[in-house]
Each structure stands twice: as structure tokens, then as C-alpha cells.
Amino acid sequence: MKTSKAVRLSWFGGADALQIDPVAIPQPQDDEVLVRVVAASVNPVDYKIREGQFPPIREDMLPIILGRDLAGTIEAAGTSAHYMVVKGDPVFAHIGFDRGAQSEFVVVKAIELVAAPRSIDLVHAAAVPLAAMTAWQGLFDQGELQPGQTVLIHGGAGGVGHLAIQFAKAKGATVLTTVGTDDVDFVRAIGADTVIDYKTERFEDVAKDVDLVFDLVGGETQDRSFAVLRQGGTLVSTVGVADPDKGKARDIRVPERWMATPNAAQLGEIADLIDAGRVKVEVAETFPLDQVREAYARLEQGHVRGKIVLTFA
Ligand SMILES: NC(=O)c1ccc[n+]([C@@H]2O[C@H](COP(=O)([O-])OP(=O)(O)OC[C@H]3O[C@@H](n4cnc5c(N)ncnc54)[C@H](OP(=O)(O)O)[C@@H]3O)[C@@H](O)[C@H]2O)c1
């Protein structure tokens, strides 16, 4: 049996629960392809799963391979997928929870992957899929953001936030965003119209009557956000669900709990925006696979601008 290395979780816990284990190289079936992974990003959901703080992944499902998104090259294809791809093609993907991406070889369904953007390397491409699906689906599917509308994005310098700012601008919206002091210039440079330093300002003093709040922070930031929405506005969060009763009197829409799902058509549109130079991908730091514990620790410490990416030799 041919084996490869993967980041495997066999028990919930701290850094020591992140094990680099030998695993069987999976075989692609029918509409699947086998990807030789060049890079896979680390997302907050990975350490929430590691800690046992992500309810869809229960202890009786372990061991699992961690990781939600990747970039790499086609290694092999199933019978009905081989007409779509050629060995060596560069691709990127957000994959379902039944597999993990932090592995040297990953089986990806044809409906999950698209050609990687040509204008960036595969390390930057790996930073995109989950964060981009979250930003896109949060703004446009859940939030129904329209050209000419105004959106307030909380946490604009993080993995999801820095892409959300650029997608909303590409759609023709006006963007306000909250970030820490060190990130003010960064989010201005990627297109935010109004930047609010959450460490020194209250966003309620600046943002008024916005059409949509896209909340990537939660807690009291989420609670306080009702006050800045116009009558009939929308509050979309990626961190828990806001209490809809708080917005009832002003007819504020609060979509139910949702999770970003793989969507190759949307990922393809995003690849085109990147290649058109309209979206820049920020990678804060990369770590080789054998430093996976350091990579997770870096993300958990906070203050990451953009994304953390694991690289595979
Ligand atoms: N439901 C889903 O499908 C889904 C998908 C993806 C992500 N998520 C969740 O969404 C959240 C964001 O994800 P991410 O990948 O963007 O995380 P991230 O890269 O860690 O970014 C979070 C950002 O929020 C900033 N921040 C912290 N406190 C803030 C405050 N009070 N006001 C404004 N900004 C603040 C952080 O900056 P500083 O630390 O410098 O302050 C950081 O830039 C995570 O909780 C993640 O689990 C959910």
C-alpha cells in the first residue's frame, strides 16, 4: 500500500493532538480526481475541530485528516473525470467535511475544483477557497448585497475579511470595515472606503443606515451591529447566529445558521477576479508540513493579516 503524510487528529486537544501520520494514498472514483497537494491553508475551523469545539465533528468520527482547502496539481482522475483534466494541471478547491486537505494527496470531487488562478502561485491559491466561499456566500447568497448598497465588514483584515472587502467592491458596493490599528493602511490599500479602528473608535459613531453587516467577529460586536443597520437591513454572521428578536422592531433580516459550502462555479468567478487583478490574496506566513503545530499556533494567537498556509515539499 502506498502511503503519504497527512495532518491527522485522533483525539480532541491542544497542539499535541496534531499528528503527522502516514495514511494510504486514496484512489479517485468515477467523478473524482487525485490532487498532489502543494499547499493547504489553516482556517479557524481547523483549531475549533482540534479542540472539539465544532459540533458537526464528534469524537466518534475520529481519526480524521484536518484541512478544508488546498491547491496542487492533478495526479490521477476517475473514469468520468479524466476527460476534464490532464495530469499536472494546477487546481484549487474547497472540499467537503468527509475529507481533509492537509495531506500530500487528496481526492477531490470534480464539482469542488477549478483551475487555479494563473497570476498567483499555488501557495497563494491555497489561501483562497474556504475564505473566499465564506466571503462570497455571506455577502451575496446570505446577504443579497446589491451594487450601490453599503456593507460594514467586521474583521476586514483576516482571512475572510480581506477577500470580502474586495468582492464587495468588485460588485459595486460601498465598504466600511473594522480592523485593528496595525491593519488600517492594509485594508485601505485593498479598497475599503471607510476604515474604522476598533481599538480607538466605536463603529456606531461612524457607520449609519448600512444595508448589510457582515460580521466575522461575533460577541458584542455582533450585538452592537443592529444599531447601524437601516430599517429592513440584513445582519449576516459567520460566528454564531445573532438574536433575530433584537432586530424585529426595525424589520432587520437575520439569516439562519449557515456554513460555506464548496461551489466550483463561484470559485471559478473568483479565480477570474484574481487574474483580472481585481482581488489580491494576502498570505501572512507559510509553514512547512512538519511545523504544523507552529502554523496553528500562529493563527490562534490572532492578529494574522490574511492567511496562514502549510506547504508540502
Ligand atoms: N460559518 C462558516 O462557514 C465560516 C467559514 C469561515 C470562517 N468562519 C468563522 O469566521 C470567523 C472569521 O474567520 P477568518 O478566517 O477570517 O478568521 P481570522 O483570519 O482569524 O480573522 C479574524 C479577524 O478579526 C479581527 N478582529 C478581532 N476582533 C475584532 C473586533 N472586535 N473588531 C474587528 N475585527 C476584529 C482580527 O484582527 P486582530 O486579531 O488583529 O484584532 C482578524 O483580522 C472565524 O470565527 C471563523 O471560524 C465561519
Coordinates of C-alpha atoms and ligand atoms in Angstrom, one line a residue:
M1 CA 0.0 0.0 0.0
K2 CA 1.4 3.4 -1.0
T3 CA 1.3 5.9 1.9
S4 CA 1.8 9.7 2.2
K5 CA 1.8 12.1 5.1
A6 CA -1.2 13.9 6.5
V7 CA -2.2 16.1 9.5
R8 CA -4.3 13.7 11.5
L9 CA -6.4 14.2 14.6
S10 CA -7.1 11.1 16.6
W11 CA -8.2 12.8 19.8
F12 CA -9.5 16.3 20.7
G13 CA -7.0 18.5 22.4
G14 CA -4.1 21.0 22.1
A15 CA -1.1 21.2 19.9
D16 CA 0.0 17.6 20.6
A17 CA -3.2 16.3 19.0
L18 CA -1.9 17.5 15.7
Q19 CA 0.0 14.4 14.4
I20 CA 1.7 14.0 11.1
D21 CA 0.8 10.4 10.3
P22 CA 1.3 8.1 7.3
V23 CA -2.0 7.5 5.5
A24 CA -3.0 5.4 2.5
I25 CA -3.0 7.4 -0.8
P26 CA -6.7 7.5 -1.7
Q27 CA -7.9 6.3 -5.1
P28 CA -10.1 8.6 -7.1
Q29 CA -13.5 7.1 -8.1
D30 CA -15.6 7.9 -11.1
D31 CA -16.1 11.7 -10.9
E32 CA -13.1 12.4 -8.6
V33 CA -9.5 13.4 -9.1
L34 CA -6.4 12.8 -7.0
V35 CA -4.6 16.0 -6.3
R36 CA -0.9 16.2 -5.3
V37 CA -1.1 19.0 -2.8
V38 CA 1.4 21.9 -3.0
A39 CA -0.2 23.9 -0.2
A40 CA -3.2 23.9 2.1
S41 CA -4.4 26.8 4.3
V42 CA -5.1 26.8 8.0
N43 CA -8.6 28.1 9.0
P44 CA -10.1 28.9 12.4
V45 CA -12.4 25.9 11.9
D46 CA -9.3 23.6 12.0
Y47 CA -8.4 24.5 15.5
K48 CA -12.0 24.6 16.6
I49 CA -12.3 21.0 15.4
R50 CA -9.0 20.1 17.1
E51 CA -10.4 21.4 20.4
G52 CA -13.7 19.5 19.9
Q53 CA -15.5 22.9 19.6
F54 CA -17.1 22.2 16.2
P55 CA -20.3 20.2 16.8
P56 CA -20.5 18.6 13.3
I57 CA -17.3 16.7 14.0
R58 CA -17.9 14.4 17.0
E59 CA -15.3 12.3 18.9
D60 CA -16.8 9.1 17.5
M61 CA -15.8 10.3 14.0
L62 CA -12.0 10.4 14.8
P63 CA -9.5 9.9 13.4
I64 CA -9.9 12.5 10.7
I65 CA -7.5 14.4 8.4
L66 CA -7.8 18.1 9.1
G67 CA -8.0 21.0 6.5
R68 CA -10.7 22.4 4.3
D69 CA -8.9 23.8 1.2
L70 CA -5.9 23.2 -1.0
A71 CA -4.0 23.9 -4.2
G72 CA -2.0 21.5 -6.1
T73 CA -1.7 19.5 -9.4
I74 CA -3.7 16.7 -10.9
E75 CA -2.1 13.3 -10.2
A76 CA -4.8 11.0 -11.5
A77 CA -8.5 11.0 -12.4
G78 CA -11.5 8.7 -12.1
T79 CA -13.2 7.3 -15.1
S80 CA -15.7 10.1 -15.8
A81 CA -13.4 12.9 -14.6
H82 CA -10.4 12.2 -16.8
Y83 CA -11.8 14.0 -19.8
M84 CA -11.9 17.2 -17.7
V85 CA -8.3 17.3 -16.5
V86 CA -4.8 16.5 -17.5
K87 CA -2.1 15.2 -15.2
G88 CA -0.1 18.2 -13.9
D89 CA -3.0 20.7 -14.3
P90 CA -2.8 23.3 -11.4
V91 CA -6.1 23.4 -9.5
F92 CA -7.6 24.7 -6.2
A93 CA -10.5 23.5 -4.2
H94 CA -12.7 23.8 -1.1
I95 CA -13.6 20.3 -0.1
G96 CA -16.4 18.7 1.9
F97 CA -16.1 17.6 5.6
D98 CA -15.9 14.0 4.6
R99 CA -12.2 14.5 3.7
G100 CA -9.2 16.6 4.9
A101 CA -7.0 18.9 2.8
Q102 CA -3.8 18.9 4.9
S103 CA -2.4 15.8 3.2
E104 CA 0.1 15.2 0.5
F105 CA -2.6 13.5 -1.7
V106 CA -6.3 14.4 -1.5
V107 CA -9.2 13.0 -3.5
V108 CA -11.3 16.0 -4.8
K109 CA -14.7 15.8 -6.4
A110 CA -14.9 17.3 -9.9
I111 CA -17.7 19.6 -8.6
E112 CA -15.3 21.0 -5.9
L113 CA -12.3 22.1 -8.0
V114 CA -11.4 24.6 -10.7
A115 CA -8.2 25.6 -12.5
A116 CA -6.1 27.7 -10.1
P117 CA -5.6 31.3 -11.0
R118 CA -2.7 31.7 -13.4
S119 CA -1.5 35.0 -12.0
I120 CA -0.6 33.8 -8.5
D121 CA 1.4 30.8 -7.2
L122 CA -0.2 27.7 -5.7
V123 CA 0.7 28.8 -2.1
H124 CA -1.4 32.0 -2.6
A125 CA -4.1 30.0 -4.4
A126 CA -4.3 27.6 -1.4
A127 CA -5.2 30.6 0.8
V128 CA -8.3 31.3 -1.2
P129 CA -11.0 28.6 -1.4
L130 CA -12.7 28.4 2.1
A131 CA -12.2 32.0 3.0
A132 CA -13.4 33.1 -0.5
M133 CA -16.5 30.8 -0.4
T134 CA -17.4 32.2 3.0
A135 CA -17.0 35.8 1.9
W136 CA -18.9 35.3 -1.4
Q137 CA -21.8 33.3 0.0
G138 CA -22.0 35.5 3.1
L139 CA -22.2 38.7 1.1
F140 CA -24.2 37.6 -2.0
D141 CA -26.2 34.5 -1.1
Q142 CA -27.0 35.2 2.5
G143 CA -26.6 38.9 2.5
E144 CA -28.0 39.6 -1.0
L145 CA -25.7 42.6 -1.4
Q146 CA -26.5 44.7 -4.5
P147 CA -24.4 47.2 -6.4
G148 CA -24.8 50.7 -4.9
Q149 CA -25.5 49.3 -1.4
T150 CA -23.4 49.8 1.7
V151 CA -21.8 47.0 3.7
L152 CA -20.0 47.1 7.1
I153 CA -17.5 44.2 7.3
H154 CA -16.2 43.4 10.8
G155 CA -12.8 41.8 10.9
G156 CA -11.7 43.1 7.5
A157 CA -8.0 42.2 7.7
G158 CA -8.5 38.5 8.4
G159 CA -8.7 35.5 6.0
V160 CA -12.4 36.0 5.1
G161 CA -12.5 39.8 5.7
H162 CA -9.7 40.9 3.2
L163 CA -11.4 38.9 0.4
A164 CA -14.9 40.1 1.4
I165 CA -13.8 43.8 1.1
Q166 CA -12.5 43.2 -2.4
F167 CA -15.6 41.1 -3.5
A168 CA -18.0 43.8 -2.3
K169 CA -16.0 46.5 -4.1
A170 CA -15.9 44.4 -7.3
K171 CA -19.8 44.1 -7.0
G172 CA -20.0 47.9 -6.8
A173 CA -20.9 48.3 -3.1
T174 CA -19.5 50.9 -0.7
V175 CA -17.4 49.2 2.0
L176 CA -16.9 50.2 5.6
T177 CA -14.7 47.9 7.7
T178 CA -13.5 47.5 11.3
V179 CA -9.8 46.4 11.9
G180 CA -7.1 46.9 14.5
T181 CA -4.7 49.8 14.3
D182 CA -1.9 47.9 12.5
D183 CA -4.2 46.9 9.6
V184 CA -5.8 50.3 8.8
D185 CA -3.4 51.0 5.9
F186 CA -3.7 47.5 4.6
V187 CA -7.5 47.5 4.2
R188 CA -7.4 51.0 2.7
A189 CA -4.9 49.7 0.1
I190 CA -7.2 46.8 -0.9
G191 CA -10.2 49.2 -1.4
A192 CA -12.1 49.8 1.8
D193 CA -13.9 53.2 1.5
T194 CA -14.1 53.8 5.3
V195 CA -11.8 52.2 7.8
I196 CA -12.8 52.1 11.5
D197 CA -10.0 51.2 14.0
Y198 CA -12.0 49.1 16.5
K199 CA -9.3 49.8 19.1
T200 CA -9.8 53.5 19.2
E201 CA -13.3 54.2 17.7
R202 CA -16.8 52.9 18.2
F203 CA -18.1 51.8 14.8
E204 CA -21.6 53.1 15.8
D205 CA -20.1 56.6 15.7
V206 CA -19.1 56.2 12.0
A207 CA -21.4 53.7 10.4
K208 CA -25.1 54.6 9.9
D209 CA -28.0 53.1 8.0
V210 CA -25.9 50.4 6.3
D211 CA -27.7 47.8 4.1
L212 CA -25.7 44.9 5.3
V213 CA -23.4 44.0 8.2
F214 CA -21.1 41.1 7.5
D215 CA -19.9 40.0 10.9
L216 CA -16.7 37.9 11.2
V217 CA -16.1 38.6 14.9
G218 CA -19.3 37.8 16.9
G219 CA -20.0 38.6 20.5
E220 CA -20.7 42.2 21.5
T221 CA -19.5 43.4 18.0
Q222 CA -22.4 41.4 16.6
D223 CA -24.9 42.7 19.2
R224 CA -24.0 46.3 18.7
S225 CA -24.3 45.9 14.9
F226 CA -28.2 46.1 14.9
A227 CA -27.9 49.8 15.7
V228 CA -26.0 50.7 12.5
L229 CA -28.4 48.9 10.1
R230 CA -31.1 50.7 8.2
Q231 CA -34.7 49.7 8.6
G232 CA -35.1 46.3 6.7
G233 CA -31.3 45.8 6.6
T234 CA -29.5 42.4 7.0
L235 CA -27.1 41.0 9.6
V236 CA -25.1 38.0 8.4
S237 CA -22.6 36.4 10.7
T238 CA -20.0 33.6 10.4
V239 CA -19.8 33.4 14.2
G240 CA -23.0 32.0 15.7
V241 CA -26.4 33.4 14.9
A242 CA -27.5 36.9 16.0
D243 CA -30.7 37.0 18.0
P244 CA -33.4 37.9 15.4
D245 CA -35.6 39.4 18.1
K246 CA -33.1 42.3 18.5
G247 CA -33.9 43.5 15.0
K248 CA -37.6 42.6 14.8
A249 CA -38.9 46.1 15.5
R250 CA -36.9 47.5 12.6
D251 CA -37.6 44.5 10.3
I252 CA -33.9 43.5 10.2
R253 CA -33.3 40.2 8.5
V254 CA -31.0 37.7 10.2
P255 CA -30.4 34.6 8.1
E256 CA -30.4 31.2 10.0
R257 CA -27.1 29.5 10.8
W258 CA -25.2 28.7 7.6
M259 CA -21.9 27.3 6.6
A260 CA -19.8 27.9 3.5
T261 CA -20.2 25.1 1.0
P262 CA -17.9 24.0 -1.9
N263 CA -19.1 25.7 -5.1
A264 CA -16.8 25.4 -8.1
A265 CA -18.8 27.9 -10.2
Q266 CA -18.3 30.6 -7.6
L267 CA -14.6 29.6 -7.2
G268 CA -14.1 30.0 -10.9
E269 CA -15.6 33.5 -10.8
I270 CA -13.2 34.3 -8.0
A271 CA -10.2 32.9 -10.0
D272 CA -11.2 35.2 -12.8
L273 CA -11.3 38.3 -10.5
I274 CA -7.8 37.4 -9.2
D275 CA -6.5 37.0 -12.7
A276 CA -8.1 40.3 -13.7
G277 CA -6.1 42.0 -10.9
R278 CA -9.2 42.9 -9.0
V279 CA -8.6 40.8 -6.0
K280 CA -5.3 40.4 -4.1
V281 CA -4.6 37.5 -1.9
E282 CA -2.7 38.1 1.3
V283 CA -0.6 35.4 2.9
A284 CA 0.8 36.4 6.3
E285 CA 3.1 33.4 6.8
T286 CA 3.8 29.9 5.4
F287 CA 5.0 26.9 7.4
P288 CA 6.3 23.5 6.1
L289 CA 4.2 20.5 6.9
D290 CA 6.5 19.4 9.8
Q291 CA 5.8 22.8 11.5
V292 CA 2.0 22.3 11.5
R293 CA 1.8 22.9 15.3
E294 CA 3.5 26.3 14.8
A295 CA 1.2 27.1 11.9
Y296 CA -1.9 26.5 14.0
A297 CA -0.5 28.4 17.0
R298 CA 0.2 31.4 14.8
L299 CA -3.4 31.6 13.7
E300 CA -4.7 31.0 17.2
Q301 CA -2.5 33.9 18.5
G302 CA -4.6 36.3 16.4
H303 CA -3.5 39.4 14.5
V304 CA -2.9 37.5 11.3
R305 CA -3.2 39.7 8.2
G306 CA -4.8 37.5 5.6
K307 CA -4.0 33.8 5.8
I308 CA -1.6 31.1 7.2
V309 CA -0.6 28.4 4.7
L310 CA 1.0 25.0 5.1
T311 CA 3.4 24.0 2.3
F312 CA 4.1 20.4 1.2
A313 CA 7.5 19.6 -0.3
Ligands
LIG1 N1 -19.7 29.7 9.0 C1 -18.7 29.5 8.2 O1 -18.9 28.8 7.1 C2 -17.4 30.1 8.4 C3 -16.4 30.0 7.4 C4 -15.2 30.6 7.6 C5 -14.9 31.2 8.8 N2 -15.9 31.2 9.8 C6 -15.6 31.9 11.1 O2 -15.5 33.3 10.8 C7 -14.5 33.9 11.7 C8 -13.5 34.7 10.9 O3 -12.8 33.8 10.1 P1 -11.4 34.2 9.4 O4 -10.8 33.1 8.7 O5 -11.5 35.5 8.7 O6 -10.5 34.5 10.8 P2 -9.2 35.4 11.0 O7 -8.3 35.3 9.8 O8 -8.7 35.0 12.3 O9 -9.7 36.9 11.0 C9 -10.4 37.4 12.1 C10 -10.1 38.9 12.1 O10 -11.0 39.6 13.1 C11 -10.2 40.6 13.6 N3 -10.8 41.1 14.9 C12 -10.7 40.5 16.1 N4 -11.5 41.2 17.0 C13 -12.1 42.2 16.3 C14 -13.0 43.3 16.6 N5 -13.5 43.4 17.8 N6 -13.4 44.1 15.6 C15 -12.9 44.0 14.4 N7 -12.1 43.0 14.0 C16 -11.6 42.1 15.0 C17 -8.8 40.0 13.8 O11 -7.8 41.0 13.9 P3 -6.9 41.3 15.2 O12 -6.7 39.9 15.8 O13 -5.7 41.9 14.7 O14 -7.7 42.2 16.0 C18 -8.7 39.3 12.5 O15 -8.1 40.1 11.5 C19 -13.9 32.7 12.5 O16 -14.6 32.7 13.8 C20 -14.3 31.5 11.7 O17 -14.4 30.3 12.5 C21 -17.1 30.7 9.6

